[in-house]
């Protein structure tokens, strides 16, 4: 284990950007007609079996019957469902993680603004990378537009609204410098390092900007007899904030952070949206009274299944005995703790429903958590009482209004940007699948993935993967070769991975997926930090090639050759 | 005559309206009524009264006497055979806050623990179980001029951090002398202060800088110059200290340093100081009394580092007998649960009267926090902060039964469930109930890891 971790840790020194080509849409035309489709124009407004015409990225016709342009590609939707492309109200999509080494500060009490995490002048557009995988990831979930902000400490930078398709960041940016992202995160080793330092610094910067703005304006009017105002990029970037023309999106996941943000806002008076809210139920009345825009997090805790439910279905007497035995062993104190924990979980999941009930419009932010869990988490929220209409509004009309782009996005209407998401069933059907996503008229089609094959008679694999393989990872470090042993176990395979010279310290992986001739699996290494290593290998009879993804460090080529046949 | 009445009425209504408007912006403090019957009432300021009732109405002590009637809906506590005393006040603690030290800068008066209140901290409830209704949630001692502190009422059960603040309590700030700031900044980073001399110089230069800042603003405000100075919350706060708007609470041990700081304050015209810990206070008790300085000490805790070896359990008694307003504090989440024992220890050594011993944990810390008109004794009109003890509070068998804040029973030894947590982490693997059990002194909490390798008690 240790050796493995050190091996990966070495990658820090040899950091290589994770550059991968995103799938480009195959555009042969700029016109599309989607026919026979159930059009959910906006939350609560539906046209059954209608058509949509898209031309040059714009919706040009919507209705029961439309005129088909001569050059249009016809998509026969066959009673699918089409929704406005989703809008992500706040995330870090397309902004690569900042892994540059921070310069050492000699006196931690007087760091540079950058080291302190105070960079309100940093533009998201300057950080956006069109190659980032997260863009494709979000698009695949049905999103067409994202409000992106940089990651960081107390003032990580200003937000931009981007369209989730384009070859370059310039192509993607719809509006730049639209918001300020704010957090209560300290810088750790330099001032402000703690919550008390951060809050003091917020007040200090804000009040200083108020005075500096007045000073600068009066100097511009008449500089005579007035000392020249200092030029400071960070302070200047706060002028529109203190002038109330720019809104602060404050990251407030916890109840305490919401309270702190509300206090700071009422002390200073800026315009604020609460974002990534996870625990807002308790302060719904106050949020409503103050009319704060709210972005609820899609990151919710998993409901814990009861033991009995897990065993349900298995009706053997042995299982029953097991359950009875467990019942006898229960510790009432631990049971009481569990019950309280479950109540807490239910409150997190029920947050969105509670906001809907209180009549507060909200959007969703995807700042933390796995965006992949969007659908699953939405379904959990709906089960907890959220209406589908409100869920859809939180992904479409509400963020469009909040971001000031209602005239071009958020609904399927003539003249708006052709951002659409099409599903085979109602999106809110548990089994629905996304079939098409349109982003500004560019079409992305999703075909069913081949099902996970199991070993045995129906095995679609044309090659036998079991046996011993040597491998080489093309990673910039010395320990990059070893042996891969693949053994069949029951329905699947077990992979034993060793590094050369470290044979006594193998990594054993049991959850292995084999589709056609591609094997994929992952494992975690821990050495001060936890990193997931994912391997995806395509096999032929005597060799394989594929990739190894080492956490956030990057994805690297990996090749191998058969060195021994399976025992049988 | 009639007109006059109308005008008076209009005035009254107007005042009421103004109060309402002022109140709208603030957190609503929950208050209640309770009648505590037939206890031995230890008033602190007016002797002990046997078989006496105390009536708290809407959060305030309304009457003390015999045969009082409970208002409708008020809770009634039968305190027959029990002791009723003012809620205990701890002038030095770090409970109920999410950050203690902003240790990155040796001068950090702009930060405030009031920004980091955590009303869910179980330590607050445990302090209630020790009869403590108010604590002084202090910044730590890493910096020569640390952050502003917050006087909090233990309204455990409320979810809003603002409601924990004792409304109207004066602002306070932490200073620190000696080894802690020298170690964190001098040894740790090789910047000032490396020595005790350096600490003195930091106070002087900070005050001088604040004077300069105030002058710049005065010049701008009076129109003498058209160029506004840059706003600086740090210097603003220092200026407020010099204007006497903030009470100083200074971490201190050695007599020479205590004298040094009094000299510095004298030079800059600053009064209102409480020396915290003040282990060598007994050596300079007359000087402290002459300056009007207060002392908040441990009963018998010392020798956890070099500057704390010369100490005595007679400290509190000597200070008190020299006319210094003295309190016993905890600075510790465990000790805060039995401050009445700590007071009893000072009595045991220093031969204090029962009432003087109890003053150490009631009215005296109230004076040091500037809240003695509101709390610290059982008097009509004061806040309904009360603790009801089984056995005399200075007895080794004393156990708090009820702890009442603003007329609300916040701790009840018999009635409340075991699990009093408010905020439960939905992802917790272990119930957080078991956390916070390990006692670590928090005085140097949040000081960067590399400075804490040599971990020891570092008050």
PDB file of C-alpha atoms in Angstrom, chain B residues 63-312:
ATOM      1  CA  UNK B  63     -39.619  39.770  43.382  1.00  0.00           C
ATOM      2  CA  UNK B  64     -37.837  38.023  46.199  1.00  0.00           C
ATOM      3  CA  UNK B  65     -39.917  37.178  49.258  1.00  0.00           C
ATOM      4  CA  UNK B  66     -42.205  34.709  50.958  1.00  0.00           C
ATOM      5  CA  UNK B  67     -45.448  33.278  49.671  1.00  0.00           C
ATOM      6  CA  UNK B  68     -45.075  34.625  46.150  1.00  0.00           C
ATOM      7  CA  UNK B  69     -47.669  33.566  43.574  1.00  0.00           C
ATOM      8  CA  UNK B  70     -46.731  32.199  40.194  1.00  0.00           C
ATOM      9  CA  UNK B  71     -48.203  34.022  37.210  1.00  0.00           C
ATOM     10  CA  UNK B  72     -50.409  31.978  34.884  1.00  0.00           C
ATOM     11  CA  UNK B  73     -48.501  29.406  32.937  1.00  0.00           C
ATOM     12  CA  UNK B  74     -45.245  29.953  34.809  1.00  0.00           C
ATOM     13  CA  UNK B  75     -43.174  26.968  35.817  1.00  0.00           C
ATOM     14  CA  UNK B  76     -42.863  26.362  39.573  1.00  0.00           C
ATOM     15  CA  UNK B  77     -39.739  24.835  41.088  1.00  0.00           C
ATOM     16  CA  UNK B  78     -39.880  23.519  44.614  1.00  0.00           C
ATOM     17  CA  UNK B  79     -36.464  24.400  46.039  1.00  0.00           C
ATOM     18  CA  UNK B  80     -37.234  23.269  49.572  1.00  0.00           C
ATOM     19  CA  UNK B  81     -33.905  22.291  51.148  1.00  0.00           C
ATOM     20  CA  UNK B  82     -31.985  23.594  48.160  1.00  0.00           C
ATOM     21  CA  UNK B  83     -29.780  26.612  47.541  1.00  0.00           C
ATOM     22  CA  UNK B  84     -30.715  29.279  45.042  1.00  0.00           C
ATOM     23  CA  UNK B  85     -27.850  31.389  43.783  1.00  0.00           C
ATOM     24  CA  UNK B  86     -27.127  33.677  40.826  1.00  0.00           C
ATOM     25  CA  UNK B  87     -26.036  31.935  37.650  1.00  0.00           C
ATOM     26  CA  UNK B  88     -22.280  31.377  37.696  1.00  0.00           C
ATOM     27  CA  UNK B  89     -20.237  33.610  35.391  1.00  0.00           C
ATOM     28  CA  UNK B  90     -16.950  32.506  33.855  1.00  0.00           C
ATOM     29  CA  UNK B  91     -14.780  35.464  32.880  1.00  0.00           C
ATOM     30  CA  UNK B  92     -12.409  33.328  30.811  1.00  0.00           C
ATOM     31  CA  UNK B  93     -13.448  30.490  28.553  1.00  0.00           C
ATOM     32  CA  UNK B  94     -13.354  29.425  24.923  1.00  0.00           C
ATOM     33  CA  UNK B  95     -16.518  27.369  24.669  1.00  0.00           C
ATOM     34  CA  UNK B  96     -19.211  27.851  22.061  1.00  0.00           C
ATOM     35  CA  UNK B  97     -16.982  29.339  19.375  1.00  0.00           C
ATOM     36  CA  UNK B  98     -15.598  27.857  16.165  1.00  0.00           C
ATOM     37  CA  UNK B  99     -12.289  29.705  16.208  1.00  0.00           C
ATOM     38  CA  UNK B 100     -10.128  30.874  19.067  1.00  0.00           C
ATOM     39  CA  UNK B 101      -6.886  32.240  17.597  1.00  0.00           C
ATOM     40  CA  UNK B 102      -6.243  34.157  14.405  1.00  0.00           C
ATOM     41  CA  UNK B 103      -2.582  33.400  15.056  1.00  0.00           C
ATOM     42  CA  UNK B 104      -1.254  34.656  11.739  1.00  0.00           C
ATOM     43  CA  UNK B 105      -0.775  38.225  12.948  1.00  0.00           C
ATOM     44  CA  UNK B 106       0.553  39.335  16.305  1.00  0.00           C
ATOM     45  CA  UNK B 107      -1.807  42.336  16.310  1.00  0.00           C
ATOM     46  CA  UNK B 108      -5.331  41.250  15.392  1.00  0.00           C
ATOM     47  CA  UNK B 109      -7.864  43.364  17.299  1.00  0.00           C
ATOM     48  CA  UNK B 110     -10.193  43.446  14.292  1.00  0.00           C
ATOM     49  CA  UNK B 111     -11.171  39.779  14.603  1.00  0.00           C
ATOM     50  CA  UNK B 112     -14.008  38.864  16.935  1.00  0.00           C
ATOM     51  CA  UNK B 113     -15.055  35.569  18.469  1.00  0.00           C
ATOM     52  CA  UNK B 114     -18.616  36.910  18.247  1.00  0.00           C
ATOM     53  CA  UNK B 115     -18.388  36.152  14.521  1.00  0.00           C
ATOM     54  CA  UNK B 116     -17.743  32.482  15.230  1.00  0.00           C
ATOM     55  CA  UNK B 117     -20.331  31.543  17.841  1.00  0.00           C
ATOM     56  CA  UNK B 118     -21.468  27.954  17.618  1.00  0.00           C
ATOM     57  CA  UNK B 119     -24.714  27.552  19.535  1.00  0.00           C
ATOM     58  CA  UNK B 120     -24.633  23.793  18.978  1.00  0.00           C
ATOM     59  CA  UNK B 121     -21.473  23.209  21.022  1.00  0.00           C
ATOM     60  CA  UNK B 122     -22.202  20.579  23.640  1.00  0.00           C
ATOM     61  CA  UNK B 123     -19.727  22.301  25.942  1.00  0.00           C
ATOM     62  CA  UNK B 124     -22.373  24.996  26.441  1.00  0.00           C
ATOM     63  CA  UNK B 125     -24.832  22.473  27.790  1.00  0.00           C
ATOM     64  CA  UNK B 126     -22.201  20.880  29.969  1.00  0.00           C
ATOM     65  CA  UNK B 127     -21.358  24.315  31.370  1.00  0.00           C
ATOM     66  CA  UNK B 128     -25.037  24.770  32.193  1.00  0.00           C
ATOM     67  CA  UNK B 129     -24.844  21.481  34.062  1.00  0.00           C
ATOM     68  CA  UNK B 130     -22.180  23.177  36.177  1.00  0.00           C
ATOM     69  CA  UNK B 131     -24.474  26.111  36.894  1.00  0.00           C
ATOM     70  CA  UNK B 132     -22.698  28.502  34.519  1.00  0.00           C
ATOM     71  CA  UNK B 133     -25.128  30.824  32.738  1.00  0.00           C
ATOM     72  CA  UNK B 134     -22.684  33.293  31.213  1.00  0.00           C
ATOM     73  CA  UNK B 135     -19.194  32.863  29.875  1.00  0.00           C
ATOM     74  CA  UNK B 136     -16.682  35.176  28.314  1.00  0.00           C
ATOM     75  CA  UNK B 137     -15.874  33.491  24.978  1.00  0.00           C
ATOM     76  CA  UNK B 138     -12.356  34.775  24.535  1.00  0.00           C
ATOM     77  CA  UNK B 139      -9.864  34.977  21.742  1.00  0.00           C
ATOM     78  CA  UNK B 140      -6.726  32.965  22.520  1.00  0.00           C
ATOM     79  CA  UNK B 141      -3.335  34.108  23.692  1.00  0.00           C
ATOM     80  CA  UNK B 142      -1.254  33.643  20.556  1.00  0.00           C
ATOM     81  CA  UNK B 143      -1.181  37.359  19.772  1.00  0.00           C
ATOM     82  CA  UNK B 144      -0.082  40.351  21.827  1.00  0.00           C
ATOM     83  CA  UNK B 145      -3.299  42.068  20.852  1.00  0.00           C
ATOM     84  CA  UNK B 146      -5.688  39.280  20.026  1.00  0.00           C
ATOM     85  CA  UNK B 147      -9.276  39.469  18.977  1.00  0.00           C
ATOM     86  CA  UNK B 148     -12.404  40.861  20.477  1.00  0.00           C
ATOM     87  CA  UNK B 149     -14.224  38.498  22.801  1.00  0.00           C
ATOM     88  CA  UNK B 150     -17.933  37.917  23.290  1.00  0.00           C
ATOM     89  CA  UNK B 151     -19.912  37.684  26.499  1.00  0.00           C
ATOM     90  CA  UNK B 152     -22.373  34.900  25.811  1.00  0.00           C
ATOM     91  CA  UNK B 153     -25.445  33.723  27.642  1.00  0.00           C
ATOM     92  CA  UNK B 154     -25.795  29.973  27.660  1.00  0.00           C
ATOM     93  CA  UNK B 155     -29.125  29.919  25.867  1.00  0.00           C
ATOM     94  CA  UNK B 156     -28.468  26.369  24.792  1.00  0.00           C
ATOM     95  CA  UNK B 157     -31.285  25.215  22.557  1.00  0.00           C
ATOM     96  CA  UNK B 158     -31.369  28.261  20.349  1.00  0.00           C
ATOM     97  CA  UNK B 159     -30.119  27.829  16.784  1.00  0.00           C
ATOM     98  CA  UNK B 160     -29.155  31.422  16.046  1.00  0.00           C
ATOM     99  CA  UNK B 161     -25.611  32.397  17.046  1.00  0.00           C
ATOM    100  CA  UNK B 162     -26.719  36.016  17.470  1.00  0.00           C
ATOM    101  CA  UNK B 163     -29.105  34.958  20.230  1.00  0.00           C
ATOM    102  CA  UNK B 164     -26.214  33.609  22.274  1.00  0.00           C
ATOM    103  CA  UNK B 165     -24.698  37.054  22.610  1.00  0.00           C
ATOM    104  CA  UNK B 166     -25.542  38.873  25.812  1.00  0.00           C
ATOM    105  CA  UNK B 167     -27.318  41.866  24.332  1.00  0.00           C
ATOM    106  CA  UNK B 168     -25.919  45.127  25.628  1.00  0.00           C
ATOM    107  CA  UNK B 169     -22.773  43.646  27.162  1.00  0.00           C
ATOM    108  CA  UNK B 170     -19.723  45.900  26.655  1.00  0.00           C
ATOM    109  CA  UNK B 171     -17.147  45.028  24.021  1.00  0.00           C
ATOM    110  CA  UNK B 172     -14.056  43.268  25.342  1.00  0.00           C
ATOM    111  CA  UNK B 173     -10.700  42.355  23.852  1.00  0.00           C
ATOM    112  CA  UNK B 174      -7.907  39.910  24.563  1.00  0.00           C
ATOM    113  CA  UNK B 175      -4.310  41.012  25.091  1.00  0.00           C
ATOM    114  CA  UNK B 176      -1.506  38.569  25.841  1.00  0.00           C
ATOM    115  CA  UNK B 177       1.881  38.906  27.517  1.00  0.00           C
ATOM    116  CA  UNK B 178       4.846  36.596  27.826  1.00  0.00           C
ATOM    117  CA  UNK B 179       5.651  33.212  26.435  1.00  0.00           C
ATOM    118  CA  UNK B 180       2.661  32.519  24.185  1.00  0.00           C
ATOM    119  CA  UNK B 181       3.048  35.415  21.746  1.00  0.00           C
ATOM    120  CA  UNK B 182       6.844  35.087  22.045  1.00  0.00           C
ATOM    121  CA  UNK B 183       6.703  31.428  21.103  1.00  0.00           C
ATOM    122  CA  UNK B 184       4.137  31.696  18.304  1.00  0.00           C
ATOM    123  CA  UNK B 185       5.629  34.704  16.552  1.00  0.00           C
ATOM    124  CA  UNK B 186       9.176  35.023  17.862  1.00  0.00           C
ATOM    125  CA  UNK B 187      10.293  31.405  18.035  1.00  0.00           C
ATOM    126  CA  UNK B 188       7.821  30.155  15.449  1.00  0.00           C
ATOM    127  CA  UNK B 189       8.448  32.699  12.733  1.00  0.00           C
ATOM    128  CA  UNK B 190      11.395  34.713  13.862  1.00  0.00           C
ATOM    129  CA  UNK B 191       9.473  37.943  13.842  1.00  0.00           C
ATOM    130  CA  UNK B 192       8.629  40.284  16.707  1.00  0.00           C
ATOM    131  CA  UNK B 193       8.011  39.680  19.549  1.00  0.00           C
ATOM    132  CA  UNK B 194      10.946  37.506  20.391  1.00  0.00           C
ATOM    133  CA  UNK B 195      11.186  38.915  23.924  1.00  0.00           C
ATOM    134  CA  UNK B 196       9.046  40.502  26.622  1.00  0.00           C
ATOM    135  CA  UNK B 197      10.581  43.831  25.636  1.00  0.00           C
ATOM    136  CA  UNK B 198       9.324  43.250  22.115  1.00  0.00           C
ATOM    137  CA  UNK B 199       5.798  42.756  23.389  1.00  0.00           C
ATOM    138  CA  UNK B 200       5.840  46.059  25.218  1.00  0.00           C
ATOM    139  CA  UNK B 201       7.091  47.777  22.087  1.00  0.00           C
ATOM    140  CA  UNK B 202       4.255  46.253  20.029  1.00  0.00           C
ATOM    141  CA  UNK B 203       1.655  47.720  22.366  1.00  0.00           C
ATOM    142  CA  UNK B 204       3.300  51.116  22.174  1.00  0.00           C
ATOM    143  CA  UNK B 205       3.683  51.134  18.399  1.00  0.00           C
ATOM    144  CA  UNK B 206       0.096  49.888  17.903  1.00  0.00           C
ATOM    145  CA  UNK B 207      -1.344  52.600  20.104  1.00  0.00           C
ATOM    146  CA  UNK B 208       0.799  55.218  18.373  1.00  0.00           C
ATOM    147  CA  UNK B 209      -0.386  53.998  14.985  1.00  0.00           C
ATOM    148  CA  UNK B 210      -4.009  54.159  16.119  1.00  0.00           C
ATOM    149  CA  UNK B 211      -3.509  57.726  17.354  1.00  0.00           C
ATOM    150  CA  UNK B 212      -2.115  58.666  13.967  1.00  0.00           C
ATOM    151  CA  UNK B 213      -5.049  56.969  12.203  1.00  0.00           C
ATOM    152  CA  UNK B 214      -7.587  58.800  14.348  1.00  0.00           C
ATOM    153  CA  UNK B 215      -5.840  62.069  13.577  1.00  0.00           C
ATOM    154  CA  UNK B 216      -5.957  61.412   9.819  1.00  0.00           C
ATOM    155  CA  UNK B 217      -9.688  60.783   9.986  1.00  0.00           C
ATOM    156  CA  UNK B 218     -10.247  63.847  12.137  1.00  0.00           C
ATOM    157  CA  UNK B 219      -8.448  65.936   9.548  1.00  0.00           C
ATOM    158  CA  UNK B 220     -10.578  64.471   6.770  1.00  0.00           C
ATOM    159  CA  UNK B 221     -13.860  64.777   8.681  1.00  0.00           C
ATOM    160  CA  UNK B 222     -13.143  68.354   9.652  1.00  0.00           C
ATOM    161  CA  UNK B 223     -12.452  69.239   6.051  1.00  0.00           C
ATOM    162  CA  UNK B 224      -8.797  70.004   6.622  1.00  0.00           C
ATOM    163  CA  UNK B 225      -7.925  67.560   3.860  1.00  0.00           C
ATOM    164  CA  UNK B 226     -10.012  66.228   0.981  1.00  0.00           C
ATOM    165  CA  UNK B 227      -8.213  62.902   0.806  1.00  0.00           C
ATOM    166  CA  UNK B 228      -9.881  60.164   2.848  1.00  0.00           C
ATOM    167  CA  UNK B 229      -7.513  57.772   4.613  1.00  0.00           C
ATOM    168  CA  UNK B 230      -7.785  54.082   3.736  1.00  0.00           C
ATOM    169  CA  UNK B 231     -10.251  52.367   6.061  1.00  0.00           C
ATOM    170  CA  UNK B 232      -8.562  49.896   8.401  1.00  0.00           C
ATOM    171  CA  UNK B 233     -10.678  47.812  10.768  1.00  0.00           C
ATOM    172  CA  UNK B 234      -7.578  46.912  12.789  1.00  0.00           C
ATOM    173  CA  UNK B 235      -6.743  50.547  13.532  1.00  0.00           C
ATOM    174  CA  UNK B 236     -10.419  51.402  14.006  1.00  0.00           C
ATOM    175  CA  UNK B 237     -10.587  48.803  16.769  1.00  0.00           C
ATOM    176  CA  UNK B 238      -7.369  49.985  18.386  1.00  0.00           C
ATOM    177  CA  UNK B 239      -8.778  53.515  18.351  1.00  0.00           C
ATOM    178  CA  UNK B 240     -11.926  52.207  20.062  1.00  0.00           C
ATOM    179  CA  UNK B 241      -9.763  50.620  22.787  1.00  0.00           C
ATOM    180  CA  UNK B 242      -8.016  53.933  23.340  1.00  0.00           C
ATOM    181  CA  UNK B 243     -11.373  55.710  23.462  1.00  0.00           C
ATOM    182  CA  UNK B 244     -12.300  53.409  26.351  1.00  0.00           C
ATOM    183  CA  UNK B 245     -15.047  51.642  24.402  1.00  0.00           C
ATOM    184  CA  UNK B 246     -13.548  48.186  24.807  1.00  0.00           C
ATOM    185  CA  UNK B 247     -12.594  46.482  28.077  1.00  0.00           C
ATOM    186  CA  UNK B 248      -9.160  44.845  28.008  1.00  0.00           C
ATOM    187  CA  UNK B 249      -8.685  41.311  29.313  1.00  0.00           C
ATOM    188  CA  UNK B 250      -5.007  40.500  29.305  1.00  0.00           C
ATOM    189  CA  UNK B 251      -3.424  37.060  29.516  1.00  0.00           C
ATOM    190  CA  UNK B 252      -0.603  37.515  32.021  1.00  0.00           C
ATOM    191  CA  UNK B 253       1.490  35.651  34.557  1.00  0.00           C
ATOM    192  CA  UNK B 254       4.528  37.576  35.728  1.00  0.00           C
ATOM    193  CA  UNK B 255       4.402  40.566  38.059  1.00  0.00           C
ATOM    194  CA  UNK B 256       6.955  42.557  36.066  1.00  0.00           C
ATOM    195  CA  UNK B 257       4.866  42.267  32.921  1.00  0.00           C
ATOM    196  CA  UNK B 258       1.696  43.200  34.731  1.00  0.00           C
ATOM    197  CA  UNK B 259       3.408  46.383  35.915  1.00  0.00           C
ATOM    198  CA  UNK B 260       4.748  46.975  32.413  1.00  0.00           C
ATOM    199  CA  UNK B 261       1.291  46.880  30.832  1.00  0.00           C
ATOM    200  CA  UNK B 262      -0.179  49.164  33.492  1.00  0.00           C
ATOM    201  CA  UNK B 263       2.602  51.649  32.694  1.00  0.00           C
ATOM    202  CA  UNK B 264       1.890  51.447  28.980  1.00  0.00           C
ATOM    203  CA  UNK B 265      -1.845  51.937  29.529  1.00  0.00           C
ATOM    204  CA  UNK B 266      -1.144  54.859  31.835  1.00  0.00           C
ATOM    205  CA  UNK B 267       1.021  56.485  29.147  1.00  0.00           C
ATOM    206  CA  UNK B 268      -1.808  56.212  26.618  1.00  0.00           C
ATOM    207  CA  UNK B 269      -4.617  57.044  29.030  1.00  0.00           C
ATOM    208  CA  UNK B 270      -6.300  53.655  28.792  1.00  0.00           C
ATOM    209  CA  UNK B 271      -8.161  52.253  31.818  1.00  0.00           C
ATOM    210  CA  UNK B 272     -10.484  49.276  32.259  1.00  0.00           C
ATOM    211  CA  UNK B 273      -8.297  46.228  32.380  1.00  0.00           C
ATOM    212  CA  UNK B 274      -8.699  42.779  33.853  1.00  0.00           C
ATOM    213  CA  UNK B 275      -5.545  40.712  34.138  1.00  0.00           C
ATOM    214  CA  UNK B 276      -6.377  37.128  33.240  1.00  0.00           C
ATOM    215  CA  UNK B 277      -4.539  34.251  34.991  1.00  0.00           C
ATOM    216  CA  UNK B 278      -2.448  36.833  36.811  1.00  0.00           C
ATOM    217  CA  UNK B 279      -0.598  34.122  38.716  1.00  0.00           C
ATOM    218  CA  UNK B 280       1.890  36.570  40.192  1.00  0.00           C
ATOM    219  CA  UNK B 281      -0.862  39.082  40.919  1.00  0.00           C
ATOM    220  CA  UNK B 282      -0.330  38.537  44.636  1.00  0.00           C
ATOM    221  CA  UNK B 283       3.077  40.230  44.297  1.00  0.00           C
ATOM    222  CA  UNK B 284       1.580  43.418  42.865  1.00  0.00           C
ATOM    223  CA  UNK B 285      -1.872  43.404  44.484  1.00  0.00           C
ATOM    224  CA  UNK B 286      -1.617  46.972  45.900  1.00  0.00           C
ATOM    225  CA  UNK B 287      -0.451  48.291  42.523  1.00  0.00           C
ATOM    226  CA  UNK B 288      -3.350  46.527  40.758  1.00  0.00           C
ATOM    227  CA  UNK B 289      -5.795  48.000  43.270  1.00  0.00           C
ATOM    228  CA  UNK B 290      -4.330  51.472  42.834  1.00  0.00           C
ATOM    229  CA  UNK B 291      -4.673  51.267  39.056  1.00  0.00           C
ATOM    230  CA  UNK B 292      -8.227  49.956  39.359  1.00  0.00           C
ATOM    231  CA  UNK B 293      -7.241  46.818  37.495  1.00  0.00           C
ATOM    232  CA  UNK B 294      -9.128  43.571  38.076  1.00  0.00           C
ATOM    233  CA  UNK B 295      -7.817  40.022  38.261  1.00  0.00           C
ATOM    234  CA  UNK B 296      -9.328  36.778  37.035  1.00  0.00           C
ATOM    235  CA  UNK B 297      -7.350  33.803  38.302  1.00  0.00           C
ATOM    236  CA  UNK B 298      -7.224  30.038  38.667  1.00  0.00           C
ATOM    237  CA  UNK B 299      -7.742  28.639  42.142  1.00  0.00           C
ATOM    238  CA  UNK B 300      -4.679  26.362  42.062  1.00  0.00           C
ATOM    239  CA  UNK B 301      -3.461  25.683  38.537  1.00  0.00           C
ATOM    240  CA  UNK B 302       0.118  26.406  37.595  1.00  0.00           C
ATOM    241  CA  UNK B 303       3.539  25.033  36.629  1.00  0.00           C
ATOM    242  CA  UNK B 304       2.512  24.084  33.079  1.00  0.00           C
ATOM    243  CA  UNK B 305       5.338  26.233  31.700  1.00  0.00           C
ATOM    244  CA  UNK B 306       8.279  28.211  32.980  1.00  0.00           C
ATOM    245  CA  UNK B 307       6.587  31.562  33.504  1.00  0.00           C
ATOM    246  CA  UNK B 308       3.870  29.946  35.640  1.00  0.00           C
ATOM    247  CA  UNK B 309       6.017  28.349  38.363  1.00  0.00           C
ATOM    248  CA  UNK B 310       5.859  31.135  40.912  1.00  0.00           C
ATOM    249  CA  UNK B 311       2.211  30.688  41.904  1.00  0.00           C
ATOM    250  CA  UNK B 312       0.063  30.196  44.963  1.00  0.00           C
TER     251      UNK B 312
END
